[in-house]
mmCIF file with all atom_site columns, C-alpha atoms in Angstrom:
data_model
loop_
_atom_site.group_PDB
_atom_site.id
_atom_site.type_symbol
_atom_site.label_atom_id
_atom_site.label_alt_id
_atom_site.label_comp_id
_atom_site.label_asym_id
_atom_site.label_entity_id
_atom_site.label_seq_id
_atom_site.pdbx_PDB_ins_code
_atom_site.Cartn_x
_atom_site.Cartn_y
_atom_site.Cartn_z
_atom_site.occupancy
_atom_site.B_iso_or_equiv
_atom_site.pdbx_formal_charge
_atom_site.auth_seq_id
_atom_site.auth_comp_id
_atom_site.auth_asym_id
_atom_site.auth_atom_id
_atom_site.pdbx_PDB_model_num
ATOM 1   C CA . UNK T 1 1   ? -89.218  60.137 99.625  1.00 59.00 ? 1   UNK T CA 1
ATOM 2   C CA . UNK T 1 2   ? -92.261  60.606 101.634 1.00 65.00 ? 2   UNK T CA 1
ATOM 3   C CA . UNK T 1 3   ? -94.786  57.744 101.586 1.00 76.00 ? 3   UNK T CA 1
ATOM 4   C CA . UNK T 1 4   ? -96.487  58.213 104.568 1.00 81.00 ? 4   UNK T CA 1
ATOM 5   C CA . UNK T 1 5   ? -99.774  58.332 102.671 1.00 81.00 ? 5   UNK T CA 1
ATOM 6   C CA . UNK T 1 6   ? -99.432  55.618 100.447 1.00 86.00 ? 6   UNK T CA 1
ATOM 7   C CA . UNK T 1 7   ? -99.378  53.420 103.569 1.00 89.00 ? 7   UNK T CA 1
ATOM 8   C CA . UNK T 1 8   ? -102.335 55.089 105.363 1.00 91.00 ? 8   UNK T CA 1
ATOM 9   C CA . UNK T 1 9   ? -104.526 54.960 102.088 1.00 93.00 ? 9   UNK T CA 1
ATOM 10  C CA . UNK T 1 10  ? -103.506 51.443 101.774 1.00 94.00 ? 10  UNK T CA 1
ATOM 11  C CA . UNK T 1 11  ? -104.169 50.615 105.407 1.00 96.00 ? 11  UNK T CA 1
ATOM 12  C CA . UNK T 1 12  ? -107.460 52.449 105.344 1.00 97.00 ? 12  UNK T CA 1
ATOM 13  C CA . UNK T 1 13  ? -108.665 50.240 102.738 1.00 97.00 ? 13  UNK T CA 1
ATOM 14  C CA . UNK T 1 14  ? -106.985 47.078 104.033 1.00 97.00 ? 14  UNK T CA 1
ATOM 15  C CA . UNK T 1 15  ? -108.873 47.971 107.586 1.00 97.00 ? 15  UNK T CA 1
ATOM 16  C CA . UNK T 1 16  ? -112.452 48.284 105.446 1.00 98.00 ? 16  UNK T CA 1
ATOM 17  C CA . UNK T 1 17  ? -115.482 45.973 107.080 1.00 97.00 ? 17  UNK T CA 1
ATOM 18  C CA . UNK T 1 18  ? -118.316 46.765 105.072 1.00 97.00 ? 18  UNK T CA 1
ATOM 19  C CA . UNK T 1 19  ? -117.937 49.229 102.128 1.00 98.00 ? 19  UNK T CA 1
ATOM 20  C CA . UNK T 1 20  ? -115.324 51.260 99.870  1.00 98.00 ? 20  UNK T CA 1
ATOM 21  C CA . UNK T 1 21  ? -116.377 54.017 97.552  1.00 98.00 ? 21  UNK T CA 1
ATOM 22  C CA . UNK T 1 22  ? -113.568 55.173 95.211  1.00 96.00 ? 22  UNK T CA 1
ATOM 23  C CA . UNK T 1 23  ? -114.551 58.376 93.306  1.00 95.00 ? 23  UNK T CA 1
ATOM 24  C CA . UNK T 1 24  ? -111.008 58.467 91.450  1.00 90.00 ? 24  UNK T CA 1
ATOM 25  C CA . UNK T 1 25  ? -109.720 59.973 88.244  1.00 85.00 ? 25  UNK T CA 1
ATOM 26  C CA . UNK T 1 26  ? -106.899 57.225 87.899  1.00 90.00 ? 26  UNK T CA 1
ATOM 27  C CA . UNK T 1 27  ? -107.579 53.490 88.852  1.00 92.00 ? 27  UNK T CA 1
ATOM 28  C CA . UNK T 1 28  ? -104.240 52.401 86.945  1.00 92.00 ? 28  UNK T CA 1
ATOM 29  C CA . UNK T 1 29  ? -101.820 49.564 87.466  1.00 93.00 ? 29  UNK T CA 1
ATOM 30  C CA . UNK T 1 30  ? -97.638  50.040 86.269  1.00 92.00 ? 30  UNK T CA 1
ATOM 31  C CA . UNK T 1 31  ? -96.500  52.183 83.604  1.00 90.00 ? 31  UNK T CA 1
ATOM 32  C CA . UNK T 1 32  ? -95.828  49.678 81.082  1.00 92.00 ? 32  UNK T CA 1
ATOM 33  C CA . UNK T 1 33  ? -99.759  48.230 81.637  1.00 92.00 ? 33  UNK T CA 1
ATOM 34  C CA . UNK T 1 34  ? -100.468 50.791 79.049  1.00 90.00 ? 34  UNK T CA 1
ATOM 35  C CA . UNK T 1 35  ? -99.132  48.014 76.522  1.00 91.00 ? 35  UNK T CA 1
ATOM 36  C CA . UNK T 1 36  ? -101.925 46.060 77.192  1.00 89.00 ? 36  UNK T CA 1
ATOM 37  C CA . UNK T 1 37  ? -103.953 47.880 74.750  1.00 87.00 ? 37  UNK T CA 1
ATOM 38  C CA . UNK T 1 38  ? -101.616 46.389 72.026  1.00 89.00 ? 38  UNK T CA 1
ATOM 39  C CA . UNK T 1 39  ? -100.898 42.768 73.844  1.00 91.00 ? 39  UNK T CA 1
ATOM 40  C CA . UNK T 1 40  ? -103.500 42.109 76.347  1.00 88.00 ? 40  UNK T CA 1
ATOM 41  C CA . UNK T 1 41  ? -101.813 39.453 77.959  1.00 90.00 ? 41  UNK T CA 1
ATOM 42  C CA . UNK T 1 42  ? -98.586  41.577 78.839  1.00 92.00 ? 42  UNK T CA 1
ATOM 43  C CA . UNK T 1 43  ? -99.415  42.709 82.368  1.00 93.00 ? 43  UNK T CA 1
ATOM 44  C CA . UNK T 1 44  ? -102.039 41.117 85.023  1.00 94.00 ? 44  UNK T CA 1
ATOM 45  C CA . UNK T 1 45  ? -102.907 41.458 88.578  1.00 96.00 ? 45  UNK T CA 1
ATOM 46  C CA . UNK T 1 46  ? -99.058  40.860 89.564  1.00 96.00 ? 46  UNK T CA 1
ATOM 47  C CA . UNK T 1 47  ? -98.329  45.032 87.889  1.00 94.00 ? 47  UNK T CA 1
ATOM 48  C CA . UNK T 1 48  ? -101.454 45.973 90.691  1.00 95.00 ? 48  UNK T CA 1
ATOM 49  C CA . UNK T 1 49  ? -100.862 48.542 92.878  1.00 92.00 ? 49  UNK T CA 1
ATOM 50  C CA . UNK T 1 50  ? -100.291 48.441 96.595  1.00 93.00 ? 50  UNK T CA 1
ATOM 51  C CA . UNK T 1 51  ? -104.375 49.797 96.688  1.00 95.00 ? 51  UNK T CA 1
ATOM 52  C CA . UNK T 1 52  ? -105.308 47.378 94.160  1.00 96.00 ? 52  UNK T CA 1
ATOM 53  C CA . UNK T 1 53  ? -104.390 44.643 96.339  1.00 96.00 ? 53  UNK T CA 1
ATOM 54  C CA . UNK T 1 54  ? -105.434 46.088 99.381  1.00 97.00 ? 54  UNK T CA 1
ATOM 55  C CA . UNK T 1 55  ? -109.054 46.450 97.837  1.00 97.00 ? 55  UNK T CA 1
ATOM 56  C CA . UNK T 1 56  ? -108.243 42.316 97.300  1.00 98.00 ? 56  UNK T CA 1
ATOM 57  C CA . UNK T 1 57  ? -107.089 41.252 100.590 1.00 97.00 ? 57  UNK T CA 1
ATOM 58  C CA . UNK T 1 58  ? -110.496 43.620 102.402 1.00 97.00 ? 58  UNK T CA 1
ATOM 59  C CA . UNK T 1 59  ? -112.603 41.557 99.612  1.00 97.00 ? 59  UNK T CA 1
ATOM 60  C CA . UNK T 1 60  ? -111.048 38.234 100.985 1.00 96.00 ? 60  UNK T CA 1
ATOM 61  C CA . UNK T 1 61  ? -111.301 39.389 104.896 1.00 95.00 ? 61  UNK T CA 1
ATOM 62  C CA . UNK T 1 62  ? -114.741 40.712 104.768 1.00 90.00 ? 62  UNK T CA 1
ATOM 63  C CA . UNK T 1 63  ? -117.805 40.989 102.645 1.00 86.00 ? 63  UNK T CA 1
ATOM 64  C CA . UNK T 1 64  ? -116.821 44.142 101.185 1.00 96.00 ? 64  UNK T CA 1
ATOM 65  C CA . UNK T 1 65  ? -119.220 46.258 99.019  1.00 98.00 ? 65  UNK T CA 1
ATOM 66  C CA . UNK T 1 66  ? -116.468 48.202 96.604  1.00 98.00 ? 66  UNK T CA 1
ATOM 67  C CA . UNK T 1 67  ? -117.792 50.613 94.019  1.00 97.00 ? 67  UNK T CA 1
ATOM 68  C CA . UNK T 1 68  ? -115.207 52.520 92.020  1.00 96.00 ? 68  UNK T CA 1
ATOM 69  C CA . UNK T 1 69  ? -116.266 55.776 89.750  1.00 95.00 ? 69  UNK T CA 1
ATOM 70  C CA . UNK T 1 70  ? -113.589 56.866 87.425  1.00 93.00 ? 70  UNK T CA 1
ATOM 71  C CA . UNK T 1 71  ? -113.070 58.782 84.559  1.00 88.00 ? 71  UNK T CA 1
ATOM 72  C CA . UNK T 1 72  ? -112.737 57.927 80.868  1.00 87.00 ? 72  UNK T CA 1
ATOM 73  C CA . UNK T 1 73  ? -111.243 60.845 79.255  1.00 80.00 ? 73  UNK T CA 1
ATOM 74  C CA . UNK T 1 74  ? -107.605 60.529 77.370  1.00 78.00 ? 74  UNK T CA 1
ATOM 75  C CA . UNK T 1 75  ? -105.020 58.370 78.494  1.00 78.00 ? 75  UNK T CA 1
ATOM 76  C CA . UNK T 1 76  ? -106.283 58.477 81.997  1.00 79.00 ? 76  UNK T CA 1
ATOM 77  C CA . UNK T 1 77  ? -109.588 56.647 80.741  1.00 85.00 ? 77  UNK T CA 1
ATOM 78  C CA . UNK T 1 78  ? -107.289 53.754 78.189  1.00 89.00 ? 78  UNK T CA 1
ATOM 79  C CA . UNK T 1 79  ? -105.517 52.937 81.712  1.00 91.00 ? 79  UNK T CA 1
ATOM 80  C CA . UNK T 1 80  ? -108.152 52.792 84.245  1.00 91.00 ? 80  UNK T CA 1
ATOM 81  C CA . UNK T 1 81  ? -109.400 50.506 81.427  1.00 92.00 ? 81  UNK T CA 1
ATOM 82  C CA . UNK T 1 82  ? -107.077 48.019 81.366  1.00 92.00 ? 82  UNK T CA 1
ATOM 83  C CA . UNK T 1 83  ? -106.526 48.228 85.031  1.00 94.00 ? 83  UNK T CA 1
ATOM 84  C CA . UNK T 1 84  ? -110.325 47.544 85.267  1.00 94.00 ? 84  UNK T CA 1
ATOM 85  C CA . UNK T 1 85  ? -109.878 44.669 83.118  1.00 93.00 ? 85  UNK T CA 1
ATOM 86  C CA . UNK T 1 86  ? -107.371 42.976 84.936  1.00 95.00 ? 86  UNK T CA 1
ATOM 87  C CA . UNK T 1 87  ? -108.752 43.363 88.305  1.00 96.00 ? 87  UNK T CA 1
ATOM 88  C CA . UNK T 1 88  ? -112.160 42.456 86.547  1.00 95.00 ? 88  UNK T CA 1
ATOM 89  C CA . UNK T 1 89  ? -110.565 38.777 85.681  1.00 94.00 ? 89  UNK T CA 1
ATOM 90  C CA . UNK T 1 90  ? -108.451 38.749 89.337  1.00 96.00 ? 90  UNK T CA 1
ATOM 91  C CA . UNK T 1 91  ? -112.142 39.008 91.034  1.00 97.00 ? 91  UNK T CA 1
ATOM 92  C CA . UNK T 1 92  ? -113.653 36.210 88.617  1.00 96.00 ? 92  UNK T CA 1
ATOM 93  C CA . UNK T 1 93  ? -111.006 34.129 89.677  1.00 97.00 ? 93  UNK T CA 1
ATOM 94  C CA . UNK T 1 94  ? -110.956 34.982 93.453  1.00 97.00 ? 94  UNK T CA 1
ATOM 95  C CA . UNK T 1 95  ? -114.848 34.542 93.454  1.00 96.00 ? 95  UNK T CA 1
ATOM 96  C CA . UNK T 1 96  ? -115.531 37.839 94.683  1.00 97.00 ? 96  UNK T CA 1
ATOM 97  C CA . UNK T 1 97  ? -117.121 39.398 91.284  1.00 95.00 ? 97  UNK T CA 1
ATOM 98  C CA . UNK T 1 98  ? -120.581 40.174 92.950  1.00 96.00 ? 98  UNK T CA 1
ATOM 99  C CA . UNK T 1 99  ? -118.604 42.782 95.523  1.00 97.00 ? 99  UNK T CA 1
ATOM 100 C CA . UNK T 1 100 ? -117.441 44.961 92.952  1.00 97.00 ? 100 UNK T CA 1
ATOM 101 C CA . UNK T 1 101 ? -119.360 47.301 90.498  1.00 96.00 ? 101 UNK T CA 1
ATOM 102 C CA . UNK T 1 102 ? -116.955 49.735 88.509  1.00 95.00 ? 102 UNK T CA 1
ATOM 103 C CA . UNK T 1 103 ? -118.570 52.483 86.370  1.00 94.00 ? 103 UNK T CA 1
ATOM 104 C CA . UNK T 1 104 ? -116.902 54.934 84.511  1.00 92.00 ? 104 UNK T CA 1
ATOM 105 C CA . UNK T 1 105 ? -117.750 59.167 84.082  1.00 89.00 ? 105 UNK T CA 1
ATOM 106 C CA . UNK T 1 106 ? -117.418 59.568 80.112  1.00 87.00 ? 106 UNK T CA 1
ATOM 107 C CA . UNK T 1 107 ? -116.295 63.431 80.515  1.00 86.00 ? 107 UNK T CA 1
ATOM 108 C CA . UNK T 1 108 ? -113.359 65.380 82.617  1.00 84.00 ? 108 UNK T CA 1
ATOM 109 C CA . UNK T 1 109 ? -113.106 65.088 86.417  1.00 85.00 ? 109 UNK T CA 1
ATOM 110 C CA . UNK T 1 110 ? -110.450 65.348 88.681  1.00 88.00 ? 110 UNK T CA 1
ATOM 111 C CA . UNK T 1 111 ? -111.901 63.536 92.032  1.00 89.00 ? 111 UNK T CA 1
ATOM 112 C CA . UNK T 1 112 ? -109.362 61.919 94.646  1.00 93.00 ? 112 UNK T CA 1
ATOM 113 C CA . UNK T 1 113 ? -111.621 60.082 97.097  1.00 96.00 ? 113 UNK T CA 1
ATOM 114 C CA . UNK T 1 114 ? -112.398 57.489 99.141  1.00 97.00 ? 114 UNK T CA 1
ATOM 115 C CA . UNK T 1 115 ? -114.841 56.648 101.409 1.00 98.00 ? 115 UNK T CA 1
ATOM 116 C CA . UNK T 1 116 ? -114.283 53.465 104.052 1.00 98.00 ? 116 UNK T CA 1
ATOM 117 C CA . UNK T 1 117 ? -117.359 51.762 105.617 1.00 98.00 ? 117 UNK T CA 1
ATOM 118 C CA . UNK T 1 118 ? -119.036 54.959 105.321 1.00 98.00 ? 118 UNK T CA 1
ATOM 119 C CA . UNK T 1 119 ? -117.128 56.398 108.306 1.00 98.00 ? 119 UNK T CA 1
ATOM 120 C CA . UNK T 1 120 ? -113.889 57.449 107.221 1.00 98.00 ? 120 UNK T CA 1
ATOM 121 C CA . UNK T 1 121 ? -113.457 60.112 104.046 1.00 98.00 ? 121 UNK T CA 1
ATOM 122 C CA . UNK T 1 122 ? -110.284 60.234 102.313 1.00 97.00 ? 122 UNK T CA 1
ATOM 123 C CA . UNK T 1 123 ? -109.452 63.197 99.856  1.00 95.00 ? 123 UNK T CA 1
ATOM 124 C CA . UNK T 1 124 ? -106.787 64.718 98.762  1.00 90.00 ? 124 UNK T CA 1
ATOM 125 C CA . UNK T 1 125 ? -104.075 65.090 95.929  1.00 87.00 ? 125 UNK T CA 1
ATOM 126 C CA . UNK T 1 126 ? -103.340 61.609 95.528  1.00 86.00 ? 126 UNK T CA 1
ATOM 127 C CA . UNK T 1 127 ? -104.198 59.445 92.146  1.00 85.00 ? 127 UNK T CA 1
ATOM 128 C CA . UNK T 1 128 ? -104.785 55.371 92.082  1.00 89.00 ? 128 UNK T CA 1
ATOM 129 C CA . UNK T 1 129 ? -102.232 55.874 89.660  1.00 86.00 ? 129 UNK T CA 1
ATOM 130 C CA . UNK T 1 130 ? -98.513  54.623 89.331  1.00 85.00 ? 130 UNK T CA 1
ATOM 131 C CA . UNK T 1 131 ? -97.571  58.128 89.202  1.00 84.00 ? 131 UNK T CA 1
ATOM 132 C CA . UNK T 1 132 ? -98.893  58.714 92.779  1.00 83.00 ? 132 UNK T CA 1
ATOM 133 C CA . UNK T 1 133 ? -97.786  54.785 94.460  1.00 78.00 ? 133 UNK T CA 1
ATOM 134 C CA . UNK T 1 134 ? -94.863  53.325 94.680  1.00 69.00 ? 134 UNK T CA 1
ATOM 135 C CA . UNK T 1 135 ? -90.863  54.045 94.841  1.00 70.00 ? 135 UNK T CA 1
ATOM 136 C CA . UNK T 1 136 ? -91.340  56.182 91.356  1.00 70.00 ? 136 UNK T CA 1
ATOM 137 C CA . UNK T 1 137 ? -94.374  57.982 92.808  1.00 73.00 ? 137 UNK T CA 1
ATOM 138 C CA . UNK T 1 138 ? -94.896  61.719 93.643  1.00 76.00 ? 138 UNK T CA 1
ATOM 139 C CA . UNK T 1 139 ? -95.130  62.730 97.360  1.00 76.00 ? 139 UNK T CA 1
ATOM 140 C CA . UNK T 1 140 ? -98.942  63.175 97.791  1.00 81.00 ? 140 UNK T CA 1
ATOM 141 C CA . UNK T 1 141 ? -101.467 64.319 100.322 1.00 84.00 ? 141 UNK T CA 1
ATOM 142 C CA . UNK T 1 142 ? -104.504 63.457 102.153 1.00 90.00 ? 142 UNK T CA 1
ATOM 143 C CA . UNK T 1 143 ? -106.755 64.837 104.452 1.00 94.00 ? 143 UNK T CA 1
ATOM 144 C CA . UNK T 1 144 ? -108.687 61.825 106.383 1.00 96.00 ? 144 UNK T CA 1
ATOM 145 C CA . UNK T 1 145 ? -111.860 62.945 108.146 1.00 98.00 ? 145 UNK T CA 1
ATOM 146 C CA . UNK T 1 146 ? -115.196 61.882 109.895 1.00 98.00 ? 146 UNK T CA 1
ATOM 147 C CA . UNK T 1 147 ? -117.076 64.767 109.595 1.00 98.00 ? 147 UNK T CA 1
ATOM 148 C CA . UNK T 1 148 ? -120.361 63.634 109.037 1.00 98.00 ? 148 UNK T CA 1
ATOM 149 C CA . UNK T 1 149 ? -121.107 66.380 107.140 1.00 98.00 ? 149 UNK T CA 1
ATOM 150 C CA . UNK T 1 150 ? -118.045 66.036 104.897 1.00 98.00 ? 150 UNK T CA 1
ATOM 151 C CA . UNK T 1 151 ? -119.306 62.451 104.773 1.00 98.00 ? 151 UNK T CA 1
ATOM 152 C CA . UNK T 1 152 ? -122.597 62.895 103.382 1.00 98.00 ? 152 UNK T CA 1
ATOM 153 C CA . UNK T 1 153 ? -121.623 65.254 100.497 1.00 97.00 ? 153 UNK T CA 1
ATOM 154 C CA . UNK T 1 154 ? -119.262 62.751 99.727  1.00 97.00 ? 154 UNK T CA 1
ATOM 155 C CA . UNK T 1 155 ? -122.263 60.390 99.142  1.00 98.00 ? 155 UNK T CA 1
ATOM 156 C CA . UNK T 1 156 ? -124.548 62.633 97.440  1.00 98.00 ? 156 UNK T CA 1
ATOM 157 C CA . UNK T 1 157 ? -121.816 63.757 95.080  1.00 96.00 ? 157 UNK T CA 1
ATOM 158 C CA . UNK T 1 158 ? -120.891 60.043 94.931  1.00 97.00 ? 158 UNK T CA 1
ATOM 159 C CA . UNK T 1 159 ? -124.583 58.856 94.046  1.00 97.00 ? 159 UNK T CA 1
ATOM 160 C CA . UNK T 1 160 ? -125.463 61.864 91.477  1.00 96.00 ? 160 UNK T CA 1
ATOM 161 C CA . UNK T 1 161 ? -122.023 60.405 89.654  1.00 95.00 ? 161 UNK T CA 1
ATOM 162 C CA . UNK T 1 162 ? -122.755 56.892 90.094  1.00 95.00 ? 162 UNK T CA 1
ATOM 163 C CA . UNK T 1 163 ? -126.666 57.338 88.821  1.00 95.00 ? 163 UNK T CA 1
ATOM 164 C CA . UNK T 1 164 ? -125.444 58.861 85.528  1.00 94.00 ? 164 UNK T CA 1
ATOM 165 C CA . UNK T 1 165 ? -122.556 57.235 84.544  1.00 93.00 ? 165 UNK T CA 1
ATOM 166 C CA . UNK T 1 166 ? -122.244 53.586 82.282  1.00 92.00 ? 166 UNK T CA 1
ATOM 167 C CA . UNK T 1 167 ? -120.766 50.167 83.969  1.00 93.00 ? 167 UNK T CA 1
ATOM 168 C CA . UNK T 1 168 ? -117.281 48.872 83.140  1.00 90.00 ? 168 UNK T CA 1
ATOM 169 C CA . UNK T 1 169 ? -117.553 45.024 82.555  1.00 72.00 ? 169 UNK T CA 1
ATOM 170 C CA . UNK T 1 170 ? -115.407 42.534 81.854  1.00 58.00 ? 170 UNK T CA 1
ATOM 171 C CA . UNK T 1 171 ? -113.847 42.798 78.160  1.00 56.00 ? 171 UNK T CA 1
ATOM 172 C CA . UNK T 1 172 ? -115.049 46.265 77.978  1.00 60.00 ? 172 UNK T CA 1
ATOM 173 C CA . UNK T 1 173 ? -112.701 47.879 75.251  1.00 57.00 ? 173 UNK T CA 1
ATOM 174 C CA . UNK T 1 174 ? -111.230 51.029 75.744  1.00 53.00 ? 174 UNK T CA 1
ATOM 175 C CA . UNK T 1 175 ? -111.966 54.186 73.595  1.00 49.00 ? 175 UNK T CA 1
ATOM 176 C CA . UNK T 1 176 ? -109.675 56.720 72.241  1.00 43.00 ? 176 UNK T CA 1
ATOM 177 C CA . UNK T 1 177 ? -112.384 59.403 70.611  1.00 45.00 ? 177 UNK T CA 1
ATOM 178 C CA . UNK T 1 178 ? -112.032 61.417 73.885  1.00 40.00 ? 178 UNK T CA 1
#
């Protein structure tokens, strides 16, 4: 009922000039994308979220450095796989591949972050997850801040992440062995 945050984190990365760090356990599309892993060809950048294609339209507005850091652990990982996929092809098409790295942390985490042109932190309760978006999604919460010192843990944290974990690339296949 209350989606107040949905439309600030979407705005917040709509309104992004330079750079967007998502440190995320989800980075899903719909529900039924989860089907994908038996038809591939079942869902595609028209089940994205309302982030999903706000990450698209700051790509198209602005040279946009995106980096997304998610987990790959149980279900969460099989759908932030195919979600990766699909946005994956939706860049190769739009031209805007070399803007995007997505890497993935092979063990548990539970980070909800974002960071816009290194200026603006966004944490809180909220997945990029159908769960979290949408009419069928859960109120969530964010805190938005520019505490440069909330900032630069952000980044370290971020970095130390980013340095150890393994790149998601197009027709990467999904485990289940965690």
């Amino acid at each position: 009922a209350y989606k107040e945050s949905d439309e600030a984190v979407v705005t917040a990365i709509r309104s992004a000039n330079t750079s967007l760090d998502f440190f995320e356990v989800n980075f899903s599309l719909e529900v039924q994308c989860m089907l994908n892993l038996i038809d591939p060809s079942l869902c595609n950048i028209e089940q994205a979220l309302d982030y999903m294609n706000a990450i698209l339209e700051a790509l198209e507005q602005n040279p946009v450095k995106v980096r997304v850091l998610f987990t790959d652990v149980n279900s969460n990982g099989l759908e932030n796989f195919i979600a990766a996929e699909v946005f994956l092809q939706e860049l190769e098409k739009r031209g805007l591949s070399e803007w995007v790295e997505i890497r993935y942390w092979p063990e548990r985490m539970h980070s909800k972050a974002i960071l816009v042109d290194n200026q603006l932190l966004i944490i809180g309760s909220q997945n990029m997850h159908y769960s979290a978006f949408g009419e069928r999604g859960l109120t969530e919460f964010n805190l938005a801040t520019e505490s440069p010192a909330a900032i630069e843990t952000f980044q370290q944290t971020f970095e130390y992440y980013g340095e150890r974990s393994l790149p998601v690339e197009e027709g990467t296949k999904p485990t289940t062995e965690n």
